[in-house]
Amino acid sequence: EIVLTQSPGTLALSPGERATLSCRASQSFSSSNLAWYQQKPGQSPRLLIYGSSIRATGIPDRFSGSGSGTDFTLSISRLEPEDFAVYYCQQYGSSPPYSFGQGTKLEIK
Amino acid sequence: EVQLVESGGGLVQPGGSLRLSCAASGFTFRSFDMTWVRQAPGKGLEWVALISRSGGGTYYADSVKGRFTISRDNSDNTVYLQMNSLRAEDTAVYYCAKDGSYGRIREDSVFVYYYFMDVWGNGTRVTVSS
């Protein structure tokens, strides 16, 4: 079973700054099998990125994803107030379970 | 509008059972795998179970294997999660999610399949407590 470790656990930044979130896997898998989700308090998760770098429909281009093998990154180029939330990566390895990382909380500094 | 609506949550005693439902609308339900994901209070997301579009394939997290059963009714556009032998650690909001995966041929002529969940319900809360 693939274990995903996200870092940092909490990231405190100001609006307008750039955010870089990391997701590291315990074993390598295809970059097409990595997705990122955003969750705001009291809301359901929302798909941001799939295939490690493809933005989902309606996602602003300030969000970008990259990575391969065991190391993946979600970047937000210029933080907007609505971007402060918890972000999760998820892997679809060779077979279920399709685990999530533990999440990174992006908070306002 | 594509929509998923969960129901069936509530308060149940340890050792008890509960059946969650997720009603789908706005898309061809029988063409997509469906997943249940849960979130314990103040915690992260936990993948729970997946059912293939036909219902012929089911997969579970180790934490629920042997206690939970996922099923679907393609004539009624509904996916279920039967939860037995419930424990305090099963307390969570349970979300159902629609698979959005697809495949395509890239510019380098390699076929790639992308996996993700593109639609989520609002969740139903399950509390296991005496």
Coordinates of N, CA and C in Angstrom, one line a residue:
Chain A
E1 N 0.8 -1.2 0.0 CA 0.0 0.0 0.0 C 0.9 1.3 0.0
I2 N 0.5 2.2 -0.9 CA 1.3 3.4 -1.0 C 0.9 4.4 0.1
V3 N 1.9 4.9 0.8 CA 1.6 5.9 1.8 C 2.1 7.3 1.3
L4 N 1.3 8.3 1.4 CA 1.6 9.6 1.0 C 1.8 10.5 2.2
T5 N 2.9 11.3 2.2 CA 3.3 12.2 3.3 C 3.3 13.6 2.7
Q6 N 2.5 14.4 3.3 CA 2.4 15.8 2.8 C 3.2 16.7 3.8
S7 N 3.9 17.7 3.2 CA 4.6 18.7 4.1 C 4.5 20.1 3.4
P8 N 4.5 21.1 4.3 CA 4.5 21.0 5.7 C 3.0 20.7 6.2
G9 N 2.9 20.4 7.5 CA 1.5 20.2 8.0 C 0.7 21.5 7.9
T10 N 1.3 22.6 8.3 CA 0.7 23.9 8.2 C 1.6 24.9 7.6
L11 N 1.1 25.7 6.7 CA 1.8 26.7 6.0 C 1.1 28.1 6.2
A12 N 1.8 29.0 6.8 CA 1.3 30.3 7.0 C 1.9 31.3 6.1
L13 N 1.1 31.9 5.2 CA 1.5 32.9 4.2 C 0.5 34.0 4.1
S14 N 0.9 35.0 3.4 CA 0.1 36.2 3.2 C -0.5 36.2 1.8
P15 N -1.7 36.8 1.7 CA -2.2 37.0 0.3 C -1.2 37.6 -0.6
G16 N -1.1 37.1 -1.8 CA -0.2 37.6 -2.8 C 1.1 36.8 -2.9
E17 N 1.4 36.1 -1.8 CA 2.6 35.3 -1.8 C 2.4 34.0 -2.6
R18 N 3.5 33.2 -2.8 CA 3.5 32.0 -3.5 C 3.5 30.8 -2.4
A19 N 2.7 29.8 -2.7 CA 2.6 28.6 -1.8 C 3.2 27.4 -2.6
T20 N 4.0 26.6 -1.8 CA 4.5 25.4 -2.4 C 4.2 24.3 -1.4
L21 N 3.4 23.3 -1.8 CA 3.0 22.2 -1.0 C 3.6 20.9 -1.6
S22 N 4.1 20.0 -0.7 CA 4.8 18.8 -1.1 C 3.9 17.6 -0.8
C23 N 4.1 16.6 -1.6 CA 3.4 15.3 -1.4 C 4.4 14.2 -1.8
R24 N 4.9 13.4 -0.9 CA 5.9 12.4 -1.1 C 5.3 11.0 -0.9
A25 N 5.6 10.1 -1.8 CA 5.0 8.8 -1.8 C 6.0 7.8 -1.3
S26 N 5.6 6.7 -0.7 CA 6.5 5.6 -0.1 C 7.0 4.8 -1.3
Q27 N 6.4 4.8 -2.4 CA 6.9 4.1 -3.6 C 6.4 4.8 -4.8
S28 N 7.2 4.6 -5.9 CA 6.9 5.3 -7.1 C 5.6 4.8 -7.8
F29 N 5.0 5.8 -8.5 CA 3.8 5.4 -9.3 C 3.7 6.5 -10.4
S30 N 2.9 6.2 -11.4 CA 2.7 7.1 -12.5 C 2.2 8.4 -12.2
S31 N 2.7 9.5 -12.8 CA 2.2 10.8 -12.5 C 0.8 11.0 -12.9
S32 N 0.3 10.2 -13.8 CA -1.1 10.3 -14.2 C -2.1 9.9 -13.1
N33 N -1.5 9.3 -12.0 CA -2.3 8.8 -10.9 C -2.3 9.6 -9.7
L34 N -1.9 10.9 -9.8 CA -1.9 11.7 -8.6 C -2.8 12.9 -8.8
A35 N -3.7 13.1 -7.8 CA -4.7 14.2 -7.8 C -4.5 15.0 -6.5
W36 N -4.9 16.3 -6.6 CA -5.0 17.2 -5.5 C -6.4 17.7 -5.3
Y37 N -6.8 17.8 -4.1 CA -8.1 18.3 -3.7 C -8.0 19.5 -2.7
Q38 N -8.9 20.4 -2.7 CA -9.0 21.5 -1.8 C -10.2 21.3 -0.9
Q39 N -10.1 21.6 0.4 CA -11.3 21.5 1.2 C -11.3 22.7 2.2
K40 N -12.4 23.4 2.1 CA -12.6 24.6 3.0 C -13.5 24.1 4.2
P41 N -13.4 24.8 5.3 CA -14.1 24.4 6.5 C -15.6 24.3 6.2
G42 N -16.2 23.1 6.6 CA -17.6 22.9 6.4 C -18.0 22.5 5.0
Q43 N -17.1 22.3 4.1 CA -17.4 22.0 2.7 C -16.8 20.6 2.4
S44 N -17.3 20.1 1.3 CA -16.8 18.9 0.7 C -15.5 19.2 0.0
P45 N -14.7 18.2 -0.2 CA -13.4 18.4 -1.0 C -13.8 18.7 -2.5
R46 N -12.9 19.5 -3.1 CA -13.1 19.9 -4.5 C -11.8 19.5 -5.3
L47 N -12.0 18.9 -6.4 CA -10.9 18.5 -7.3 C -10.2 19.7 -7.8
L48 N -8.9 19.8 -7.7 CA -8.1 20.9 -8.2 C -7.3 20.4 -9.4
I49 N -6.5 19.4 -9.2 CA -5.5 18.9 -10.2 C -5.6 17.4 -10.3
Y50 N -5.5 16.9 -11.5 CA -5.3 15.5 -11.7 C -4.2 15.2 -12.7
G51 N -3.8 14.0 -12.8 CA -2.6 13.7 -13.6 C -1.4 14.5 -13.2
S52 N -1.3 14.8 -11.9 CA -0.3 15.6 -11.3 C -0.1 17.0 -11.8
S53 N -0.7 17.3 -13.0 CA -0.4 18.7 -13.5 C -1.6 19.3 -14.3
I54 N -2.7 18.6 -14.4 CA -3.8 19.0 -15.2 C -4.9 19.7 -14.3
R55 N -5.1 20.9 -14.6 CA -6.1 21.6 -13.8 C -7.5 21.1 -14.1
A56 N -8.3 20.9 -13.1 CA -9.7 20.5 -13.3 C -10.5 21.7 -13.9
T57 N -11.7 21.4 -14.4 CA -12.5 22.4 -15.0 C -12.8 23.6 -14.0
G58 N -12.6 24.8 -14.4 CA -12.9 26.0 -13.6 C -11.8 26.3 -12.6
I59 N -10.7 25.6 -12.5 CA -9.7 25.9 -11.5 C -8.8 27.0 -12.1
P60 N -8.5 28.1 -11.4 CA -7.7 29.2 -11.9 C -6.3 28.8 -12.2
D61 N -5.7 29.5 -13.1 CA -4.3 29.1 -13.6 C -3.2 29.5 -12.6
R62 N -3.6 30.1 -11.4 CA -2.6 30.3 -10.4 C -2.3 29.0 -9.7
F63 N -3.1 28.0 -9.9 CA -2.8 26.7 -9.3 C -2.1 25.8 -10.4
S64 N -1.0 25.2 -9.9 CA -0.3 24.3 -10.8 C 0.3 23.2 -10.1
G65 N 0.4 22.0 -10.8 CA 1.0 20.8 -10.2 C 2.1 20.3 -11.0
S66 N 3.0 19.6 -10.3 CA 4.2 19.0 -11.0 C 4.7 17.8 -10.2
G67 N 5.6 17.1 -10.8 CA 6.2 16.0 -10.1 C 6.1 14.7 -10.8
S68 N 6.9 13.7 -10.3 CA 6.9 12.4 -10.9 C 7.5 11.5 -9.9
G69 N 7.3 10.2 -10.2 CA 7.9 9.2 -9.3 C 7.3 9.1 -7.9
T70 N 8.1 9.7 -7.0 CA 7.6 9.8 -5.6 C 7.4 11.2 -5.0
D71 N 7.8 12.2 -5.8 CA 7.7 13.6 -5.3 C 6.8 14.4 -6.2
F72 N 5.8 15.0 -5.6 CA 4.8 15.8 -6.3 C 4.6 17.1 -5.5
T73 N 4.3 18.2 -6.3 CA 4.2 19.5 -5.7 C 2.9 20.2 -6.3
L74 N 2.2 20.9 -5.4 CA 1.2 21.8 -5.7 C 1.6 23.2 -5.4
S75 N 1.6 24.1 -6.4 CA 2.0 25.5 -6.3 C 0.8 26.4 -6.5
I76 N 0.7 27.4 -5.7 CA -0.3 28.5 -5.9 C 0.5 29.8 -6.1
S77 N 0.5 30.4 -7.2 CA 1.4 31.4 -7.6 C 1.2 32.7 -6.8
R78 N 0.0 33.2 -6.7 CA -0.3 34.4 -5.9 C -1.6 34.1 -5.1
L79 N -1.4 34.0 -3.8 CA -2.5 33.6 -3.0 C -3.6 34.6 -2.9
E80 N -4.8 34.1 -3.1 CA -6.0 34.9 -2.9 C -6.7 34.5 -1.6
P81 N -7.5 35.4 -1.0 CA -8.1 35.1 0.3 C -8.8 33.7 0.3
E82 N -9.4 33.4 -0.8 CA -10.2 32.2 -0.9 C -9.4 30.9 -1.0
D83 N -8.1 31.0 -1.2 CA -7.2 29.9 -1.3 C -6.8 29.3 0.0
F84 N -7.1 30.0 1.1 CA -6.7 29.4 2.4 C -7.7 28.3 2.8
A85 N -7.1 27.1 2.9 CA -7.9 25.9 3.0 C -6.9 24.8 3.3
V86 N -7.5 23.6 3.4 CA -6.7 22.4 3.5 C -6.5 21.7 2.2
Y87 N -5.4 21.2 1.8 CA -5.1 20.6 0.5 C -4.6 19.1 0.8
Y88 N -5.2 18.2 0.0 CA -4.9 16.8 0.1 C -4.4 16.3 -1.3
C89 N -3.4 15.5 -1.3 CA -3.0 14.7 -2.4 C -3.6 13.3 -2.3
Q90 N -3.8 12.7 -3.4 CA -4.3 11.3 -3.5 C -3.7 10.5 -4.6
Q91 N -3.4 9.3 -4.3 CA -2.7 8.4 -5.3 C -3.7 7.3 -5.8
Y92 N -3.5 7.0 -7.0 CA -4.2 5.8 -7.6 C -3.1 4.9 -8.1
G93 N -2.5 4.1 -7.2 CA -1.5 3.2 -7.6 C -2.0 2.1 -8.4
S94 N -1.3 1.0 -8.4 CA -1.7 -0.2 -9.2 C -3.0 -0.8 -8.8
S95 N -3.4 -0.6 -7.5 CA -4.6 -1.2 -7.0 C -5.1 -0.5 -5.8
P96 N -6.3 -0.6 -5.4 CA -6.8 0.1 -4.2 C -6.1 -0.6 -3.0
P97 N -6.0 0.1 -1.8 CA -6.7 1.4 -1.5 C -6.0 2.6 -2.1
Y98 N -6.8 3.6 -2.5 CA -6.3 4.8 -3.1 C -6.2 5.9 -2.0
S99 N -5.1 5.8 -1.3 CA -4.9 6.6 -0.1 C -4.7 8.1 -0.4
F100 N -5.0 8.9 0.7 CA -4.8 10.3 0.7 C -3.6 10.6 1.6
G101 N -3.0 11.8 1.3 CA -2.0 12.3 2.3 C -2.8 12.9 3.4
Q102 N -2.1 13.2 4.5 CA -2.7 13.7 5.7 C -3.2 15.1 5.6
G103 N -2.8 15.8 4.6 CA -3.3 17.2 4.3 C -2.3 18.3 4.7
T104 N -2.3 19.4 4.1 CA -1.6 20.6 4.4 C -2.6 21.7 4.6
K105 N -2.5 22.3 5.8 CA -3.4 23.5 6.1 C -2.7 24.7 5.7
L106 N -3.3 25.5 4.8 CA -2.7 26.7 4.3 C -3.5 27.8 5.0
E107 N -2.8 28.6 5.9 CA -3.5 29.6 6.7 C -2.9 31.0 6.5
I108 N -3.7 32.0 6.8 CA -3.3 33.3 6.6 C -2.3 33.8 7.7
K109 N -1.2 34.3 7.3 CA -0.2 34.8 8.2 C -0.6 36.2 8.8
Chain B
E1 N -27.7 19.4 -13.7 CA -26.6 19.6 -12.8 C -26.2 18.2 -12.2
V2 N -24.9 17.9 -12.2 CA -24.4 16.7 -11.6 C -24.5 16.8 -10.1
Q3 N -25.1 15.9 -9.4 CA -25.3 16.0 -8.0 C -25.2 14.6 -7.3
L4 N -24.7 14.6 -6.1 CA -24.7 13.4 -5.2 C -25.2 13.8 -3.9
V5 N -26.2 13.1 -3.4 CA -26.8 13.4 -2.1 C -26.8 12.2 -1.2
E6 N -26.0 12.3 -0.1 CA -25.9 11.2 0.8 C -27.0 11.3 1.9
S7 N -27.4 10.1 2.4 CA -28.3 10.1 3.5 C -28.1 8.8 4.3
G8 N -28.8 8.7 5.5 CA -28.7 7.5 6.3 C -27.8 7.6 7.5
G9 N -27.1 8.7 7.6 CA -26.2 8.9 8.8 C -27.0 9.1 10.1
G10 N -26.4 9.0 11.2 CA -27.0 9.2 12.5 C -26.2 8.6 13.6
L11 N -26.8 8.5 14.8 CA -26.2 8.0 16.0 C -26.5 6.5 16.1
V12 N -25.4 5.8 16.4 CA -25.6 4.3 16.5 C -24.7 3.9 17.6
Q13 N -25.1 2.8 18.3 CA -24.2 2.3 19.4 C -23.1 1.4 18.8
P14 N -22.0 1.3 19.6 CA -20.9 0.4 19.1 C -21.5 -1.0 18.9
G15 N -21.1 -1.6 17.8 CA -21.5 -2.9 17.5 C -22.8 -2.9 16.6
G16 N -23.3 -1.8 16.4 CA -24.6 -1.6 15.6 C -24.3 -1.5 14.1
S17 N -25.4 -1.3 13.4 CA -25.3 -1.3 11.9 C -26.0 0.0 11.4
L18 N -25.6 0.4 10.2 CA -26.2 1.5 9.6 C -26.0 1.3 8.1
R19 N -26.9 1.8 7.3 CA -26.8 1.8 5.8 C -26.9 3.2 5.3
L20 N -25.8 3.6 4.6 CA -25.7 4.9 4.0 C -26.2 4.8 2.5
S21 N -26.8 5.8 2.0 CA -27.2 5.8 0.6 C -26.6 7.1 0.0
C22 N -26.4 7.0 -1.3 CA -25.9 8.2 -2.1 C -26.7 8.2 -3.4
A23 N -27.6 9.2 -3.6 CA -28.4 9.3 -4.8 C -27.7 10.2 -5.8
A24 N -27.6 9.7 -7.0 CA -26.9 10.4 -8.0 C -27.9 10.9 -9.0
S25 N -27.5 12.1 -9.6 CA -28.4 12.6 -10.7 C -27.5 13.5 -11.6
G26 N -28.0 13.7 -12.8 CA -27.3 14.6 -13.7 C -26.2 14.0 -14.6
F27 N -26.0 12.7 -14.4 CA -25.0 12.0 -15.2 C -25.4 10.5 -15.4
T28 N -24.8 9.8 -16.3 CA -25.1 8.4 -16.6 C -24.4 7.6 -15.5
F29 N -25.1 7.3 -14.5 CA -24.6 6.7 -13.3 C -23.9 5.4 -13.6
R30 N -24.5 4.6 -14.4 CA -24.0 3.2 -14.6 C -22.6 3.2 -15.3
S31 N -22.2 4.4 -15.8 CA -20.9 4.5 -16.6 C -19.7 4.8 -15.7
F32 N -19.9 5.0 -14.4 CA -18.9 5.5 -13.5 C -18.7 4.7 -12.3
D33 N -17.4 4.4 -11.9 CA -17.1 3.9 -10.6 C -17.5 4.9 -9.5
M34 N -17.8 4.4 -8.3 CA -18.2 5.3 -7.2 C -17.4 4.9 -6.0
T35 N -17.1 5.9 -5.2 CA -16.2 5.7 -4.0 C -16.9 6.4 -2.8
W36 N -16.6 5.7 -1.6 CA -17.0 6.4 -0.3 C -15.7 6.8 0.3
V37 N -15.7 8.0 0.8 CA -14.5 8.6 1.6 C -15.1 9.1 2.9
R38 N -14.3 9.0 4.0 CA -14.8 9.5 5.2 C -13.8 10.4 5.9
Q39 N -14.3 11.2 6.8 CA -13.4 12.2 7.5 C -13.9 12.3 8.9
A40 N -13.0 11.8 9.8 CA -13.3 11.8 11.3 C -13.2 13.3 11.7
P41 N -13.8 13.6 12.8 CA -13.8 15.0 13.3 C -12.4 15.5 13.5
G42 N -12.1 16.6 12.8 CA -10.8 17.3 12.9 C -9.7 16.6 12.2
K43 N -10.0 15.5 11.4 CA -9.0 14.7 10.8 C -9.0 14.9 9.3
G44 N -8.1 14.2 8.6 CA -8.0 14.2 7.2 C -9.0 13.2 6.5
L45 N -8.8 13.2 5.2 CA -9.7 12.3 4.4 C -9.2 10.9 4.4
E46 N -10.1 9.9 4.5 CA -9.7 8.5 4.4 C -10.6 7.8 3.4
W47 N -9.9 7.2 2.4 CA -10.5 6.4 1.4 C -11.1 5.1 2.0
V48 N -12.4 4.8 1.7 CA -13.1 3.7 2.4 C -13.4 2.6 1.5
A49 N -14.0 2.8 0.4 CA -14.4 1.7 -0.5 C -14.7 2.3 -1.9
L50 N -14.6 1.4 -2.9 CA -14.9 1.7 -4.3 C -15.7 0.6 -4.9
I51 N -16.6 0.9 -5.8 CA -17.3 -0.1 -6.5 C -17.3 0.3 -8.0
S52 N -17.0 -0.7 -8.8 CA -16.9 -0.5 -10.3 C -18.3 -0.2 -10.9
R53 N -18.2 0.3 -12.1 CA -19.5 0.7 -12.7 C -20.6 -0.4 -12.8
S54 N -20.1 -1.6 -13.0 CA -21.1 -2.7 -13.1 C -21.5 -3.2 -11.8
G55 N -20.7 -2.9 -10.8 CA -20.9 -3.5 -9.4 C -20.1 -4.8 -9.2
G56 N -19.5 -5.2 -10.3 CA -18.8 -6.5 -10.2 C -17.5 -6.5 -9.4
G57 N -16.9 -5.3 -9.3 CA -15.7 -5.1 -8.5 C -15.8 -4.2 -7.3
T58 N -15.4 -4.7 -6.2 CA -15.5 -3.9 -4.9 C -14.2 -4.0 -4.2
Y59 N -13.8 -2.9 -3.6 CA -12.5 -2.7 -2.9 C -12.7 -2.0 -1.6
Y60 N -11.9 -2.3 -0.6 CA -12.1 -1.7 0.7 C -10.7 -1.4 1.3
A61 N -10.8 -0.3 2.2 CA -9.7 -0.1 3.1 C -9.6 -1.2 4.1
D62 N -8.4 -1.4 4.5 CA -8.2 -2.5 5.5 C -9.0 -2.2 6.8
S63 N -9.1 -1.0 7.1 CA -9.8 -0.6 8.4 C -11.3 -1.0 8.4
V64 N -11.9 -1.2 7.2 CA -13.3 -1.5 7.2 C -13.6 -2.9 6.5
K65 N -12.6 -3.5 6.0 CA -12.7 -4.8 5.3 C -13.4 -5.8 6.2
G66 N -14.4 -6.5 5.7 CA -15.1 -7.5 6.5 C -16.2 -7.0 7.3
R67 N -16.3 -5.7 7.5 CA -17.4 -5.0 8.2 C -18.3 -4.2 7.4
F68 N -17.8 -3.6 6.3 CA -18.5 -2.7 5.4 C -18.7 -3.4 4.1
T69 N -19.8 -3.1 3.5 CA -20.1 -3.6 2.1 C -20.6 -2.5 1.2
I70 N -20.0 -2.2 0.1 CA -20.4 -1.3 -0.8 C -21.2 -2.0 -1.9
S71 N -22.3 -1.3 -2.4 CA -23.1 -1.9 -3.4 C -23.7 -0.8 -4.2
R72 N -24.4 -1.1 -5.3 CA -25.0 -0.1 -6.1 C -26.2 -0.6 -6.8
D73 N -27.2 0.2 -7.2 CA -28.3 -0.1 -7.9 C -28.4 0.8 -9.1
N74 N -27.9 0.3 -10.3 CA -27.8 1.2 -11.5 C -29.2 1.6 -12.0
S75 N -30.2 0.8 -11.6 CA -31.6 1.2 -12.1 C -32.2 2.3 -11.3
D76 N -31.6 2.5 -10.1 CA -32.1 3.5 -9.2 C -31.0 4.7 -9.0
N77 N -29.9 4.6 -9.7 CA -28.8 5.6 -9.6 C -28.4 5.8 -8.1
T78 N -28.2 4.8 -7.4 CA -27.8 4.9 -6.0 C -26.7 3.9 -5.6
V79 N -25.8 4.4 -4.8 CA -24.7 3.6 -4.2 C -24.9 3.6 -2.7
Y80 N -24.6 2.4 -2.2 CA -24.9 2.2 -0.7 C -23.6 1.8 0.0
L81 N -23.6 2.0 1.3 CA -22.5 1.6 2.1 C -23.2 0.9 3.4
Q82 N -23.2 -0.4 3.4 CA -23.7 -1.1 4.6 C -22.6 -1.2 5.6
M83 N -22.8 -0.7 6.8 CA -21.8 -0.7 7.8 C -22.2 -1.5 9.0
N84 N -21.5 -2.6 9.3 CA -21.8 -3.4 10.4 C -20.7 -3.4 11.4
S85 N -21.0 -3.9 12.6 CA -20.0 -4.0 13.7 C -19.3 -2.6 13.9
L86 N -20.1 -1.6 14.0 CA -19.5 -0.3 14.0 C -18.7 0.0 15.3
R87 N -17.7 0.8 15.2 CA -16.8 1.1 16.3 C -16.7 2.6 16.4
A88 N -16.2 3.1 17.6 CA -16.1 4.5 17.8 C -15.3 5.2 16.8
E89 N -14.3 4.5 16.3 CA -13.4 5.1 15.3 C -14.0 5.2 13.9
D90 N -15.2 4.7 13.7 CA -15.9 4.8 12.5 C -16.7 6.2 12.5
T91 N -16.7 6.9 13.6 CA -17.3 8.2 13.6 C -16.7 9.1 12.6
A92 N -17.5 9.7 11.7 CA -17.0 10.5 10.7 C -18.1 11.1 9.8
V93 N -17.7 12.0 9.0 CA -18.6 12.4 7.9 C -18.2 11.5 6.7
Y94 N -19.3 10.9 6.1 CA -19.0 10.0 5.0 C -19.5 10.7 3.7
Y95 N -18.6 10.8 2.8 CA -18.8 11.4 1.5 C -18.9 10.3 0.4
C96 N -19.8 10.4 -0.6 CA -19.6 9.6 -1.8 C -19.1 10.5 -2.9
A97 N -18.4 9.9 -3.8 CA -17.7 10.7 -4.8 C -17.8 9.9 -6.1
K98 N -17.9 10.6 -7.2 CA -18.0 10.0 -8.6 C -16.6 10.0 -9.2
D99 N -16.3 8.9 -9.8 CA -15.1 8.8 -10.5 C -15.1 9.6 -11.8
G100 N -14.1 10.3 -12.1 CA -14.1 11.1 -13.3 C -13.0 10.6 -14.3
S101 N -12.4 9.5 -14.0 CA -11.2 9.1 -14.8 C -11.5 8.9 -16.3
Y102 N -10.5 9.1 -17.0 CA -10.5 8.9 -18.5 C -9.1 8.7 -19.1
G103 N -9.1 8.2 -20.3 CA -7.9 7.9 -20.9 C -7.8 8.7 -22.2
R104 N -6.5 9.0 -22.6 CA -6.3 9.6 -23.9 C -4.9 9.3 -24.4
I105 N -4.7 9.5 -25.7 CA -3.4 9.3 -26.3 C -2.7 10.7 -26.3
R106 N -1.5 10.7 -25.6 CA -0.7 11.9 -25.5 C -0.1 12.3 -26.9
E107 N 0.6 13.4 -26.9 CA 1.3 13.9 -28.1 C 2.4 12.9 -28.5
D108 N 2.9 12.2 -27.5 CA 4.0 11.2 -27.8 C 3.4 9.8 -28.1
S109 N 2.2 9.8 -28.4 CA 1.5 8.6 -28.8 C 1.4 7.5 -27.7
V110 N 1.6 7.9 -26.5 CA 1.5 7.0 -25.4 C 0.0 7.1 -24.8
F111 N -0.6 6.0 -24.6 CA -1.9 6.1 -24.0 C -1.8 6.2 -22.5
V112 N -2.5 7.2 -21.9 CA -2.4 7.5 -20.5 C -3.8 7.5 -19.9
Y113 N -4.0 6.9 -18.7 CA -5.3 6.9 -18.1 C -5.1 7.8 -16.8
Y114 N -6.0 8.8 -16.7 CA -6.0 9.7 -15.5 C -7.1 9.3 -14.5
Y115 N -6.7 9.2 -13.3 CA -7.6 8.8 -12.2 C -7.9 9.9 -11.3
F116 N -9.2 10.2 -10.9 CA -9.5 11.2 -10.0 C -11.0 11.1 -9.7
M117 N -11.5 11.8 -8.7 CA -12.9 11.9 -8.3 C -13.3 13.4 -8.6
D118 N -14.3 13.6 -9.4 CA -14.6 14.9 -9.8 C -15.8 15.5 -9.2
V119 N -16.7 14.7 -8.6 CA -17.9 15.2 -8.0 C -18.0 14.6 -6.6
W120 N -18.3 15.4 -5.6 CA -18.5 14.9 -4.3 C -19.8 15.4 -3.7
G121 N -20.4 14.5 -2.9 CA -21.6 14.9 -2.2 C -21.3 15.8 -1.0
N122 N -22.3 16.2 -0.3 CA -22.1 17.1 0.9 C -21.8 16.3 2.2
G123 N -22.0 15.0 2.1 CA -21.6 14.1 3.2 C -22.8 13.9 4.2
T124 N -22.7 12.8 4.9 CA -23.7 12.4 5.9 C -22.9 12.0 7.2
R125 N -23.3 12.5 8.3 CA -22.5 12.3 9.6 C -22.9 11.0 10.3
V126 N -21.9 10.2 10.7 CA -22.2 9.0 11.4 C -21.4 9.1 12.8
T127 N -22.2 8.9 13.8 CA -21.6 9.0 15.2 C -21.8 7.6 15.8
V128 N -20.7 7.0 16.3 CA -20.8 5.7 16.9 C -20.5 5.9 18.4
S129 N -21.5 5.8 19.2 CA -21.3 6.1 20.7 C -22.4 5.5 21.5
S130 N -22.1 5.2 22.7 CA -23.1 4.6 23.6 C -23.7 5.7 24.5

